[in-house]
Amino acid sequence: MHKINILCKTSNKKLDSAEKNGTGISCGIDSFYTIKTHTNDEECPEAMKVNCLTFFNVGSHGDKGGEKARSLYMKRKENSEKFAKEFEYDFLEMDSNISDIIKLNYPMTHTYRNCAAVLAMQKYFSTYYYSSGYSIYDFKIAKESSAYYDTFIFSALSNENVTFYSTGVTKTRMEKTISVAEYAPSYKFLNICTRQFENCGICEKCIRTQLSLDAVGKLNEYKDVFNVDNYYNNRNKYYKKLLKEIHKGNIYYKEIYKYMKEHKIRIPIMIHILSFIPNKEDVKHFGKKFLQKVSSEKQYEDIIKKVHQG
Ligand SMILES: [Zn+2]
Protein backbone atom coordinates (compact mmCIF):
# COMPACT_ATOMS: atom_id res chain seq x y z
CA MET A 1 0.00 0.00 0.00
CA HIS A 2 3.01 2.31 -0.40
CA LYS A 3 3.32 4.62 -3.36
CA ILE A 4 6.17 3.40 -5.58
CA ASN A 5 8.16 5.75 -7.81
CA ILE A 6 10.47 4.26 -10.41
CA LEU A 7 12.99 6.62 -11.97
CA CYS A 8 14.37 5.17 -15.18
CA LYS A 9 14.30 5.47 -18.96
CA THR A 10 11.21 3.89 -20.48
CA SER A 11 10.64 2.32 -23.85
CA ASN A 12 7.69 0.66 -25.50
CA LYS A 13 9.74 -0.72 -28.37
CA LYS A 14 8.88 -4.32 -29.13
CA LEU A 15 11.94 -6.58 -29.11
CA ASP A 16 12.80 -8.97 -31.92
CA SER A 17 11.14 -12.10 -30.65
CA ALA A 18 10.95 -15.82 -31.32
CA GLU A 19 7.18 -15.37 -30.75
CA LYS A 20 6.73 -18.66 -28.88
CA ASN A 21 3.67 -19.63 -26.89
CA GLY A 22 4.92 -21.02 -23.61
CA THR A 23 3.67 -22.59 -20.44
CA GLY A 24 5.24 -24.22 -17.39
CA ILE A 25 5.59 -28.00 -17.26
CA SER A 26 5.61 -29.24 -13.69
CA CYS A 27 3.95 -32.50 -14.86
CA GLY A 28 1.10 -31.86 -12.39
CA ILE A 29 -2.65 -31.75 -13.10
CA ASP A 30 -2.79 -27.99 -13.74
CA SER A 31 0.08 -27.92 -16.23
CA PHE A 32 -1.13 -31.00 -18.12
CA TYR A 33 -4.58 -29.42 -18.34
CA THR A 34 -3.07 -26.29 -19.93
CA ILE A 35 -0.99 -28.33 -22.38
CA LYS A 36 -3.91 -30.57 -23.30
CA THR A 37 -6.33 -27.71 -23.92
CA HIS A 38 -3.76 -25.56 -25.76
CA THR A 39 -2.51 -28.17 -28.20
CA ASN A 40 -5.62 -29.78 -29.57
CA ASP A 41 -7.44 -28.56 -32.67
CA GLU A 42 -10.94 -28.45 -31.16
CA GLU A 43 -9.99 -26.20 -28.28
CA CYS A 44 -7.19 -23.95 -29.55
CA PRO A 45 -6.50 -22.02 -32.78
CA GLU A 46 -3.20 -22.87 -34.46
CA ALA A 47 -1.52 -19.52 -33.72
CA MET A 48 -2.25 -19.84 -30.00
CA LYS A 49 -1.04 -23.41 -29.51
CA VAL A 50 1.64 -24.09 -26.92
CA ASN A 51 4.99 -24.84 -28.55
CA CYS A 52 7.45 -24.22 -25.73
CA LEU A 53 7.54 -25.69 -22.23
CA THR A 54 9.41 -24.09 -19.35
CA PHE A 55 10.77 -25.33 -16.07
CA PHE A 56 12.03 -22.94 -13.40
CA ASN A 57 13.82 -23.18 -10.09
CA VAL A 58 12.16 -20.21 -8.40
CA GLY A 59 10.73 -21.73 -5.23
CA SER A 60 8.48 -24.69 -6.02
CA HIS A 61 11.24 -27.15 -5.11
CA GLY A 62 11.85 -25.63 -1.67
CA ASP A 63 10.61 -22.23 -0.44
CA LYS A 64 13.95 -21.05 0.78
CA GLY A 65 16.24 -22.55 -1.84
CA GLY A 66 19.44 -24.34 -0.94
CA GLU A 67 21.05 -27.53 -2.21
CA LYS A 68 18.10 -29.80 -1.35
CA ALA A 69 15.78 -27.66 -3.46
CA ARG A 70 18.30 -27.57 -6.30
CA SER A 71 18.71 -31.33 -6.29
CA LEU A 72 14.91 -31.80 -6.41
CA TYR A 73 14.76 -29.27 -9.24
CA MET A 74 17.36 -31.24 -11.24
CA LYS A 75 15.45 -34.53 -10.83
CA ARG A 76 12.04 -33.05 -11.64
CA LYS A 77 13.54 -31.19 -14.58
CA GLU A 78 14.68 -34.49 -16.06
CA ASN A 79 11.08 -35.78 -16.07
CA SER A 80 9.73 -32.56 -17.62
CA GLU A 81 12.48 -32.42 -20.24
CA LYS A 82 11.82 -36.04 -21.17
CA PHE A 83 8.14 -35.19 -21.71
CA ALA A 84 9.08 -32.16 -23.87
CA LYS A 85 11.45 -34.27 -25.99
CA GLU A 86 9.00 -37.13 -26.43
CA PHE A 87 6.17 -34.83 -27.55
CA GLU A 88 8.42 -32.43 -29.50
CA TYR A 89 8.15 -29.16 -27.62
CA ASP A 90 10.91 -26.62 -27.16
CA PHE A 91 12.17 -26.74 -23.59
CA LEU A 92 13.54 -23.81 -21.61
CA GLU A 93 14.85 -24.07 -18.08
CA MET A 94 15.97 -21.47 -15.59
CA ASP A 95 17.90 -22.18 -12.42
CA SER A 96 17.68 -19.18 -10.12
CA ASN A 97 18.97 -18.33 -6.65
CA ILE A 98 16.00 -16.04 -5.94
CA SER A 99 14.76 -18.34 -3.13
CA ASP A 100 18.17 -18.39 -1.42
CA ILE A 101 18.06 -14.59 -1.29
CA ILE A 102 14.49 -13.56 -0.58
CA LYS A 103 13.71 -16.55 1.72
CA LEU A 104 9.93 -16.12 1.46
CA ASN A 105 7.06 -18.55 1.48
CA TYR A 106 6.61 -19.76 -2.11
CA PRO A 107 2.78 -20.05 -2.45
CA MET A 108 2.43 -16.42 -1.36
CA THR A 109 4.61 -15.23 -4.22
CA HIS A 110 4.67 -17.96 -6.87
CA THR A 111 2.93 -16.00 -9.63
CA TYR A 112 5.36 -13.08 -9.35
CA ARG A 113 8.42 -15.34 -9.28
CA ASN A 114 7.44 -17.41 -12.32
CA CYS A 115 6.34 -14.41 -14.35
CA ALA A 116 9.65 -12.70 -13.50
CA ALA A 117 11.48 -15.71 -14.95
CA VAL A 118 9.41 -15.46 -18.16
CA LEU A 119 9.99 -11.71 -18.39
CA ALA A 120 13.73 -12.29 -18.08
CA MET A 121 13.43 -14.30 -21.32
CA GLN A 122 10.78 -12.13 -22.97
CA LYS A 123 12.53 -12.10 -26.35
CA TYR A 124 11.50 -15.72 -26.67
CA PHE A 125 7.76 -15.44 -26.05
CA SER A 126 4.71 -13.67 -27.35
CA THR A 127 2.24 -15.55 -25.15
CA TYR A 128 2.63 -17.31 -21.84
CA TYR A 129 -0.11 -19.40 -20.27
CA TYR A 130 -0.07 -19.50 -16.50
CA SER A 131 -1.90 -22.51 -15.10
CA SER A 132 -4.35 -21.50 -12.41
CA GLY A 133 -4.07 -23.18 -9.02
CA TYR A 134 -7.59 -22.35 -7.84
CA SER A 135 -10.79 -21.82 -9.73
CA ILE A 136 -12.31 -18.36 -10.02
CA TYR A 137 -15.17 -19.58 -7.83
CA ASP A 138 -12.72 -19.65 -4.92
CA PHE A 139 -11.42 -16.13 -5.61
CA LYS A 140 -10.17 -14.18 -2.63
CA ILE A 141 -7.36 -11.75 -1.96
CA ALA A 142 -5.47 -13.83 0.54
CA LYS A 143 -1.91 -13.71 1.79
CA GLU A 144 -1.43 -17.48 1.79
CA SER A 145 -1.41 -17.91 -2.00
CA SER A 146 -1.34 -15.65 -5.05
CA ALA A 147 -3.21 -18.43 -6.92
CA TYR A 148 -6.47 -17.23 -5.33
CA TYR A 149 -6.38 -13.95 -7.22
CA ASP A 150 -3.67 -14.07 -9.92
CA THR A 151 -6.16 -14.11 -12.84
CA PHE A 152 -6.56 -10.39 -12.23
CA ILE A 153 -2.89 -9.40 -12.17
CA PHE A 154 -1.71 -10.85 -15.49
CA SER A 155 -2.62 -7.76 -17.50
CA ALA A 156 -0.37 -5.74 -15.18
CA LEU A 157 2.50 -8.24 -15.58
CA SER A 158 2.19 -8.36 -19.40
CA ASN A 159 4.11 -5.93 -21.58
CA GLU A 160 4.59 -5.17 -25.31
CA ASN A 161 6.56 -8.42 -25.79
CA VAL A 162 4.74 -11.04 -23.79
CA THR A 163 1.09 -11.42 -22.78
CA PHE A 164 0.20 -13.63 -19.84
CA TYR A 165 -3.08 -15.51 -19.74
CA SER A 166 -4.52 -17.47 -16.87
CA THR A 167 -5.65 -20.94 -17.98
CA GLY A 168 -8.14 -23.34 -16.49
CA VAL A 169 -9.45 -20.71 -14.11
CA THR A 170 -13.09 -21.54 -14.85
CA LYS A 171 -12.49 -25.19 -13.95
CA THR A 172 -12.22 -26.79 -10.55
CA ARG A 173 -9.24 -29.08 -9.82
CA MET A 174 -11.60 -32.03 -10.08
CA GLU A 175 -12.80 -30.94 -13.54
CA LYS A 176 -9.20 -30.58 -14.65
CA THR A 177 -8.39 -34.03 -13.26
CA ILE A 178 -11.27 -35.54 -15.26
CA SER A 179 -9.91 -33.88 -18.40
CA VAL A 180 -6.25 -34.85 -17.77
CA ALA A 181 -7.30 -38.46 -17.06
CA GLU A 182 -8.26 -38.63 -20.76
CA TYR A 183 -4.85 -37.29 -21.81
CA ALA A 184 -2.68 -40.36 -22.39
CA PRO A 185 0.70 -38.50 -22.30
CA SER A 186 0.08 -37.81 -18.60
CA TYR A 187 -0.08 -41.52 -17.71
CA LYS A 188 3.63 -42.09 -17.35
CA PHE A 189 4.70 -38.52 -16.55
CA LEU A 190 2.31 -37.32 -13.83
CA ASN A 191 4.49 -36.06 -10.99
CA ILE A 192 2.81 -34.29 -8.10
CA CYS A 193 4.53 -35.35 -4.90
CA THR A 194 5.43 -32.57 -2.49
CA ARG A 195 7.90 -34.74 -0.54
CA GLN A 196 10.29 -36.22 -3.04
CA PHE A 197 10.96 -36.73 -6.73
CA GLU A 198 8.97 -39.93 -7.29
CA ASN A 199 5.32 -39.88 -6.20
CA CYS A 200 5.51 -41.26 -2.64
CA GLY A 201 1.80 -42.16 -2.70
CA ILE A 202 1.28 -41.24 0.95
CA CYS A 203 1.75 -37.47 1.23
CA GLU A 204 -1.32 -35.23 1.24
CA LYS A 205 -1.08 -34.34 -2.46
CA CYS A 206 -0.38 -37.92 -3.57
CA ILE A 207 -3.38 -39.21 -1.58
CA ARG A 208 -5.66 -36.46 -2.89
CA THR A 209 -4.64 -37.03 -6.51
CA GLN A 210 -5.07 -40.79 -6.24
CA LEU A 211 -8.51 -40.33 -4.64
CA SER A 212 -9.61 -38.12 -7.53
CA LEU A 213 -8.20 -40.44 -10.23
CA ASP A 214 -9.82 -43.40 -8.49
CA ALA A 215 -13.17 -41.55 -8.40
CA VAL A 216 -13.06 -41.02 -12.17
CA GLY A 217 -12.06 -44.66 -12.67
CA LYS A 218 -8.67 -43.92 -14.18
CA LEU A 219 -6.19 -44.67 -11.40
CA ASN A 220 -5.03 -47.91 -13.03
CA GLU A 221 -3.79 -45.93 -16.04
CA TYR A 222 -1.28 -44.33 -13.68
CA LYS A 223 0.27 -47.56 -12.41
CA ASP A 224 3.71 -46.48 -13.67
CA VAL A 225 3.72 -43.39 -11.46
CA PHE A 226 1.73 -44.58 -8.42
CA ASN A 227 1.82 -47.74 -6.33
CA VAL A 228 -1.85 -48.42 -7.02
CA ASP A 229 -1.92 -51.70 -5.04
CA ASN A 230 -0.86 -49.82 -1.94
CA TYR A 231 -3.62 -47.28 -2.59
CA TYR A 232 -6.34 -49.92 -2.94
CA ASN A 233 -5.10 -51.72 0.20
CA ASN A 234 -5.46 -48.48 2.17
CA ARG A 235 -8.47 -46.97 0.42
CA ASN A 236 -10.68 -46.82 3.52
CA LYS A 237 -7.91 -45.03 5.41
CA TYR A 238 -7.73 -42.46 2.59
CA TYR A 239 -11.52 -42.11 2.51
CA LYS A 240 -11.33 -41.27 6.20
CA LYS A 241 -8.74 -38.61 5.42
CA LEU A 242 -11.00 -37.23 2.68
CA LEU A 243 -13.89 -36.85 5.14
CA LYS A 244 -11.64 -35.31 7.79
CA GLU A 245 -10.34 -32.75 5.28
CA ILE A 246 -13.93 -31.86 4.38
CA HIS A 247 -14.67 -31.23 8.08
CA LYS A 248 -11.76 -28.76 7.94
CA GLY A 249 -13.27 -27.02 4.90
CA ASN A 250 -10.67 -28.17 2.34
CA ILE A 251 -11.92 -27.11 -1.12
CA TYR A 252 -10.12 -29.84 -3.10
CA TYR A 253 -11.58 -32.69 -1.05
CA LYS A 254 -15.06 -31.18 -1.20
CA GLU A 255 -14.83 -31.29 -5.02
CA ILE A 256 -13.79 -34.96 -4.99
CA TYR A 257 -16.58 -35.89 -2.60
CA LYS A 258 -19.17 -33.98 -4.65
CA TYR A 259 -18.09 -35.95 -7.72
CA MET A 260 -18.22 -39.24 -5.79
CA LYS A 261 -21.76 -38.52 -4.58
CA GLU A 262 -22.91 -37.55 -8.07
CA HIS A 263 -21.50 -40.82 -9.39
CA LYS A 264 -22.89 -42.92 -6.54
CA ILE A 265 -19.46 -43.90 -5.19
CA ARG A 266 -20.17 -44.68 -1.58
CA ILE A 267 -17.92 -44.47 1.45
CA PRO A 268 -18.75 -47.12 4.11
CA ILE A 269 -20.84 -45.72 6.97
CA MET A 270 -18.23 -46.91 9.50
CA ILE A 271 -15.63 -44.65 7.84
CA HIS A 272 -18.02 -41.69 8.18
CA ILE A 273 -18.32 -42.37 11.91
CA LEU A 274 -14.57 -42.87 12.37
CA SER A 275 -13.86 -39.60 10.57
CA PHE A 276 -15.37 -37.70 13.53
CA ILE A 277 -12.89 -39.15 16.03
CA PRO A 278 -10.12 -36.55 16.33
CA ASN A 279 -6.52 -37.59 15.77
CA LYS A 280 -3.24 -35.74 16.47
CA GLU A 281 -3.40 -33.91 13.14
CA ASP A 282 -6.95 -32.64 13.83
CA VAL A 283 -5.98 -31.34 17.26
CA LYS A 284 -3.05 -29.48 15.67
CA HIS A 285 -5.25 -28.04 12.90
CA PHE A 286 -8.10 -26.86 15.12
CA GLY A 287 -5.63 -25.63 17.76
CA LYS A 288 -3.98 -23.43 15.11
CA LYS A 289 -7.38 -22.15 13.93
CA PHE A 290 -8.35 -21.28 17.49
CA LEU A 291 -5.07 -19.45 18.07
CA GLN A 292 -5.53 -17.48 14.83
CA LYS A 293 -8.97 -16.40 16.04
CA VAL A 294 -7.99 -15.28 19.51
CA SER A 295 -4.60 -13.65 18.82
CA SER A 296 -3.24 -10.91 16.56
CA GLU A 297 -1.21 -11.90 13.47
CA LYS A 298 2.05 -10.96 15.23
CA GLN A 299 1.17 -12.88 18.42
CA TYR A 300 0.19 -15.90 16.35
CA GLU A 301 3.47 -15.87 14.39
CA ASP A 302 5.47 -15.57 17.64
CA ILE A 303 3.65 -18.53 19.21
CA ILE A 304 4.16 -20.71 16.10
CA LYS A 305 7.86 -19.75 16.04
CA LYS A 306 8.22 -20.74 19.72
CA VAL A 307 6.42 -24.06 19.10
CA HIS A 308 8.80 -24.84 16.22
CA GLN A 309 11.78 -24.00 18.41
CA GLY A 310 10.44 -26.53 20.92
ZN1 LIG B 1 3.86 -37.76 -2.24
Coordinates of C-alpha atoms and ligand atoms in Angstrom, one line a residue:
M1 CA 0.0 0.0 0.0
H2 CA 3.0 2.3 -0.4
K3 CA 3.3 4.6 -3.4
I4 CA 6.2 3.4 -5.6
N5 CA 8.2 5.7 -7.8
I6 CA 10.5 4.3 -10.4
L7 CA 13.0 6.6 -12.0
C8 CA 14.4 5.2 -15.2
K9 CA 14.3 5.5 -19.0
T10 CA 11.2 3.9 -20.5
S11 CA 10.6 2.3 -23.8
N12 CA 7.7 0.7 -25.5
K13 CA 9.7 -0.7 -28.4
K14 CA 8.9 -4.3 -29.1
L15 CA 11.9 -6.6 -29.1
D16 CA 12.8 -9.0 -31.9
S17 CA 11.1 -12.1 -30.7
A18 CA 11.0 -15.8 -31.3
E19 CA 7.2 -15.4 -30.7
K20 CA 6.7 -18.7 -28.9
N21 CA 3.7 -19.6 -26.9
G22 CA 4.9 -21.0 -23.6
T23 CA 3.7 -22.6 -20.4
G24 CA 5.2 -24.2 -17.4
I25 CA 5.6 -28.0 -17.3
S26 CA 5.6 -29.2 -13.7
C27 CA 3.9 -32.5 -14.9
G28 CA 1.1 -31.9 -12.4
I29 CA -2.6 -31.8 -13.1
D30 CA -2.8 -28.0 -13.7
S31 CA 0.1 -27.9 -16.2
F32 CA -1.1 -31.0 -18.1
Y33 CA -4.6 -29.4 -18.3
T34 CA -3.1 -26.3 -19.9
I35 CA -1.0 -28.3 -22.4
K36 CA -3.9 -30.6 -23.3
T37 CA -6.3 -27.7 -23.9
H38 CA -3.8 -25.6 -25.8
T39 CA -2.5 -28.2 -28.2
N40 CA -5.6 -29.8 -29.6
D41 CA -7.4 -28.6 -32.7
E42 CA -10.9 -28.4 -31.2
E43 CA -10.0 -26.2 -28.3
C44 CA -7.2 -24.0 -29.5
P45 CA -6.5 -22.0 -32.8
E46 CA -3.2 -22.9 -34.5
A47 CA -1.5 -19.5 -33.7
M48 CA -2.2 -19.8 -30.0
K49 CA -1.0 -23.4 -29.5
V50 CA 1.6 -24.1 -26.9
N51 CA 5.0 -24.8 -28.5
C52 CA 7.4 -24.2 -25.7
L53 CA 7.5 -25.7 -22.2
T54 CA 9.4 -24.1 -19.4
F55 CA 10.8 -25.3 -16.1
F56 CA 12.0 -22.9 -13.4
N57 CA 13.8 -23.2 -10.1
V58 CA 12.2 -20.2 -8.4
G59 CA 10.7 -21.7 -5.2
S60 CA 8.5 -24.7 -6.0
H61 CA 11.2 -27.2 -5.1
G62 CA 11.8 -25.6 -1.7
D63 CA 10.6 -22.2 -0.4
K64 CA 14.0 -21.1 0.8
G65 CA 16.2 -22.6 -1.8
G66 CA 19.4 -24.3 -0.9
E67 CA 21.0 -27.5 -2.2
K68 CA 18.1 -29.8 -1.3
A69 CA 15.8 -27.7 -3.5
R70 CA 18.3 -27.6 -6.3
S71 CA 18.7 -31.3 -6.3
L72 CA 14.9 -31.8 -6.4
Y73 CA 14.8 -29.3 -9.2
M74 CA 17.4 -31.2 -11.2
K75 CA 15.5 -34.5 -10.8
R76 CA 12.0 -33.1 -11.6
K77 CA 13.5 -31.2 -14.6
E78 CA 14.7 -34.5 -16.1
N79 CA 11.1 -35.8 -16.1
S80 CA 9.7 -32.6 -17.6
E81 CA 12.5 -32.4 -20.2
K82 CA 11.8 -36.0 -21.2
F83 CA 8.1 -35.2 -21.7
A84 CA 9.1 -32.2 -23.9
K85 CA 11.4 -34.3 -26.0
E86 CA 9.0 -37.1 -26.4
F87 CA 6.2 -34.8 -27.5
E88 CA 8.4 -32.4 -29.5
Y89 CA 8.1 -29.2 -27.6
D90 CA 10.9 -26.6 -27.2
F91 CA 12.2 -26.7 -23.6
L92 CA 13.5 -23.8 -21.6
E93 CA 14.9 -24.1 -18.1
M94 CA 16.0 -21.5 -15.6
D95 CA 17.9 -22.2 -12.4
S96 CA 17.7 -19.2 -10.1
N97 CA 19.0 -18.3 -6.6
I98 CA 16.0 -16.0 -5.9
S99 CA 14.8 -18.3 -3.1
D100 CA 18.2 -18.4 -1.4
I101 CA 18.1 -14.6 -1.3
I102 CA 14.5 -13.6 -0.6
K103 CA 13.7 -16.5 1.7
L104 CA 9.9 -16.1 1.5
N105 CA 7.1 -18.6 1.5
Y106 CA 6.6 -19.8 -2.1
P107 CA 2.8 -20.1 -2.5
M108 CA 2.4 -16.4 -1.4
T109 CA 4.6 -15.2 -4.2
H110 CA 4.7 -18.0 -6.9
T111 CA 2.9 -16.0 -9.6
Y112 CA 5.4 -13.1 -9.3
R113 CA 8.4 -15.3 -9.3
N114 CA 7.4 -17.4 -12.3
C115 CA 6.3 -14.4 -14.4
A116 CA 9.6 -12.7 -13.5
A117 CA 11.5 -15.7 -15.0
V118 CA 9.4 -15.5 -18.2
L119 CA 10.0 -11.7 -18.4
A120 CA 13.7 -12.3 -18.1
M121 CA 13.4 -14.3 -21.3
Q122 CA 10.8 -12.1 -23.0
K123 CA 12.5 -12.1 -26.3
Y124 CA 11.5 -15.7 -26.7
F125 CA 7.8 -15.4 -26.0
S126 CA 4.7 -13.7 -27.4
T127 CA 2.2 -15.5 -25.2
Y128 CA 2.6 -17.3 -21.8
Y129 CA -0.1 -19.4 -20.3
Y130 CA -0.1 -19.5 -16.5
S131 CA -1.9 -22.5 -15.1
S132 CA -4.4 -21.5 -12.4
G133 CA -4.1 -23.2 -9.0
Y134 CA -7.6 -22.3 -7.8
S135 CA -10.8 -21.8 -9.7
I136 CA -12.3 -18.4 -10.0
Y137 CA -15.2 -19.6 -7.8
D138 CA -12.7 -19.6 -4.9
F139 CA -11.4 -16.1 -5.6
K140 CA -10.2 -14.2 -2.6
I141 CA -7.4 -11.8 -2.0
A142 CA -5.5 -13.8 0.5
K143 CA -1.9 -13.7 1.8
E144 CA -1.4 -17.5 1.8
S145 CA -1.4 -17.9 -2.0
S146 CA -1.3 -15.6 -5.0
A147 CA -3.2 -18.4 -6.9
Y148 CA -6.5 -17.2 -5.3
Y149 CA -6.4 -13.9 -7.2
D150 CA -3.7 -14.1 -9.9
T151 CA -6.2 -14.1 -12.8
F152 CA -6.6 -10.4 -12.2
I153 CA -2.9 -9.4 -12.2
F154 CA -1.7 -10.8 -15.5
S155 CA -2.6 -7.8 -17.5
A156 CA -0.4 -5.7 -15.2
L157 CA 2.5 -8.2 -15.6
S158 CA 2.2 -8.4 -19.4
N159 CA 4.1 -5.9 -21.6
E160 CA 4.6 -5.2 -25.3
N161 CA 6.6 -8.4 -25.8
V162 CA 4.7 -11.0 -23.8
T163 CA 1.1 -11.4 -22.8
F164 CA 0.2 -13.6 -19.8
Y165 CA -3.1 -15.5 -19.7
S166 CA -4.5 -17.5 -16.9
T167 CA -5.6 -20.9 -18.0
G168 CA -8.1 -23.3 -16.5
V169 CA -9.5 -20.7 -14.1
T170 CA -13.1 -21.5 -14.8
K171 CA -12.5 -25.2 -14.0
T172 CA -12.2 -26.8 -10.5
R173 CA -9.2 -29.1 -9.8
M174 CA -11.6 -32.0 -10.1
E175 CA -12.8 -30.9 -13.5
K176 CA -9.2 -30.6 -14.6
T177 CA -8.4 -34.0 -13.3
I178 CA -11.3 -35.5 -15.3
S179 CA -9.9 -33.9 -18.4
V180 CA -6.3 -34.9 -17.8
A181 CA -7.3 -38.5 -17.1
E182 CA -8.3 -38.6 -20.8
Y183 CA -4.9 -37.3 -21.8
A184 CA -2.7 -40.4 -22.4
P185 CA 0.7 -38.5 -22.3
S186 CA 0.1 -37.8 -18.6
Y187 CA -0.1 -41.5 -17.7
K188 CA 3.6 -42.1 -17.4
F189 CA 4.7 -38.5 -16.5
L190 CA 2.3 -37.3 -13.8
N191 CA 4.5 -36.1 -11.0
I192 CA 2.8 -34.3 -8.1
C193 CA 4.5 -35.4 -4.9
T194 CA 5.4 -32.6 -2.5
R195 CA 7.9 -34.7 -0.5
Q196 CA 10.3 -36.2 -3.0
F197 CA 11.0 -36.7 -6.7
E198 CA 9.0 -39.9 -7.3
N199 CA 5.3 -39.9 -6.2
C200 CA 5.5 -41.3 -2.6
G201 CA 1.8 -42.2 -2.7
I202 CA 1.3 -41.2 1.0
C203 CA 1.7 -37.5 1.2
E204 CA -1.3 -35.2 1.2
K205 CA -1.1 -34.3 -2.5
C206 CA -0.4 -37.9 -3.6
I207 CA -3.4 -39.2 -1.6
R208 CA -5.7 -36.5 -2.9
T209 CA -4.6 -37.0 -6.5
Q210 CA -5.1 -40.8 -6.2
L211 CA -8.5 -40.3 -4.6
S212 CA -9.6 -38.1 -7.5
L213 CA -8.2 -40.4 -10.2
D214 CA -9.8 -43.4 -8.5
A215 CA -13.2 -41.5 -8.4
V216 CA -13.1 -41.0 -12.2
G217 CA -12.1 -44.7 -12.7
K218 CA -8.7 -43.9 -14.2
L219 CA -6.2 -44.7 -11.4
N220 CA -5.0 -47.9 -13.0
E221 CA -3.8 -45.9 -16.0
Y222 CA -1.3 -44.3 -13.7
K223 CA 0.3 -47.6 -12.4
D224 CA 3.7 -46.5 -13.7
V225 CA 3.7 -43.4 -11.5
F226 CA 1.7 -44.6 -8.4
N227 CA 1.8 -47.7 -6.3
V228 CA -1.9 -48.4 -7.0
D229 CA -1.9 -51.7 -5.0
N230 CA -0.9 -49.8 -1.9
Y231 CA -3.6 -47.3 -2.6
Y232 CA -6.3 -49.9 -2.9
N233 CA -5.1 -51.7 0.2
N234 CA -5.5 -48.5 2.2
R235 CA -8.5 -47.0 0.4
N236 CA -10.7 -46.8 3.5
K237 CA -7.9 -45.0 5.4
Y238 CA -7.7 -42.5 2.6
Y239 CA -11.5 -42.1 2.5
K240 CA -11.3 -41.3 6.2
K241 CA -8.7 -38.6 5.4
L242 CA -11.0 -37.2 2.7
L243 CA -13.9 -36.8 5.1
K244 CA -11.6 -35.3 7.8
E245 CA -10.3 -32.8 5.3
I246 CA -13.9 -31.9 4.4
H247 CA -14.7 -31.2 8.1
K248 CA -11.8 -28.8 7.9
G249 CA -13.3 -27.0 4.9
N250 CA -10.7 -28.2 2.3
I251 CA -11.9 -27.1 -1.1
Y252 CA -10.1 -29.8 -3.1
Y253 CA -11.6 -32.7 -1.0
K254 CA -15.1 -31.2 -1.2
E255 CA -14.8 -31.3 -5.0
I256 CA -13.8 -35.0 -5.0
Y257 CA -16.6 -35.9 -2.6
K258 CA -19.2 -34.0 -4.6
Y259 CA -18.1 -36.0 -7.7
M260 CA -18.2 -39.2 -5.8
K261 CA -21.8 -38.5 -4.6
E262 CA -22.9 -37.5 -8.1
H263 CA -21.5 -40.8 -9.4
K264 CA -22.9 -42.9 -6.5
I265 CA -19.5 -43.9 -5.2
R266 CA -20.2 -44.7 -1.6
I267 CA -17.9 -44.5 1.5
P268 CA -18.8 -47.1 4.1
I269 CA -20.8 -45.7 7.0
M270 CA -18.2 -46.9 9.5
I271 CA -15.6 -44.7 7.8
H272 CA -18.0 -41.7 8.2
I273 CA -18.3 -42.4 11.9
L274 CA -14.6 -42.9 12.4
S275 CA -13.9 -39.6 10.6
F276 CA -15.4 -37.7 13.5
I277 CA -12.9 -39.2 16.0
P278 CA -10.1 -36.6 16.3
N279 CA -6.5 -37.6 15.8
K280 CA -3.2 -35.7 16.5
E281 CA -3.4 -33.9 13.1
D282 CA -6.9 -32.6 13.8
V283 CA -6.0 -31.3 17.3
K284 CA -3.1 -29.5 15.7
H285 CA -5.3 -28.0 12.9
F286 CA -8.1 -26.9 15.1
G287 CA -5.6 -25.6 17.8
K288 CA -4.0 -23.4 15.1
K289 CA -7.4 -22.1 13.9
F290 CA -8.4 -21.3 17.5
L291 CA -5.1 -19.4 18.1
Q292 CA -5.5 -17.5 14.8
K293 CA -9.0 -16.4 16.0
V294 CA -8.0 -15.3 19.5
S295 CA -4.6 -13.6 18.8
S296 CA -3.2 -10.9 16.6
E297 CA -1.2 -11.9 13.5
K298 CA 2.0 -11.0 15.2
Q299 CA 1.2 -12.9 18.4
Y300 CA 0.2 -15.9 16.3
E301 CA 3.5 -15.9 14.4
D302 CA 5.5 -15.6 17.6
I303 CA 3.6 -18.5 19.2
I304 CA 4.2 -20.7 16.1
K305 CA 7.9 -19.8 16.0
K306 CA 8.2 -20.7 19.7
V307 CA 6.4 -24.1 19.1
H308 CA 8.8 -24.8 16.2
Q309 CA 11.8 -24.0 18.4
G310 CA 10.4 -26.5 20.9
Ligands
ZN1 ZN 3.9 -37.8 -2.2

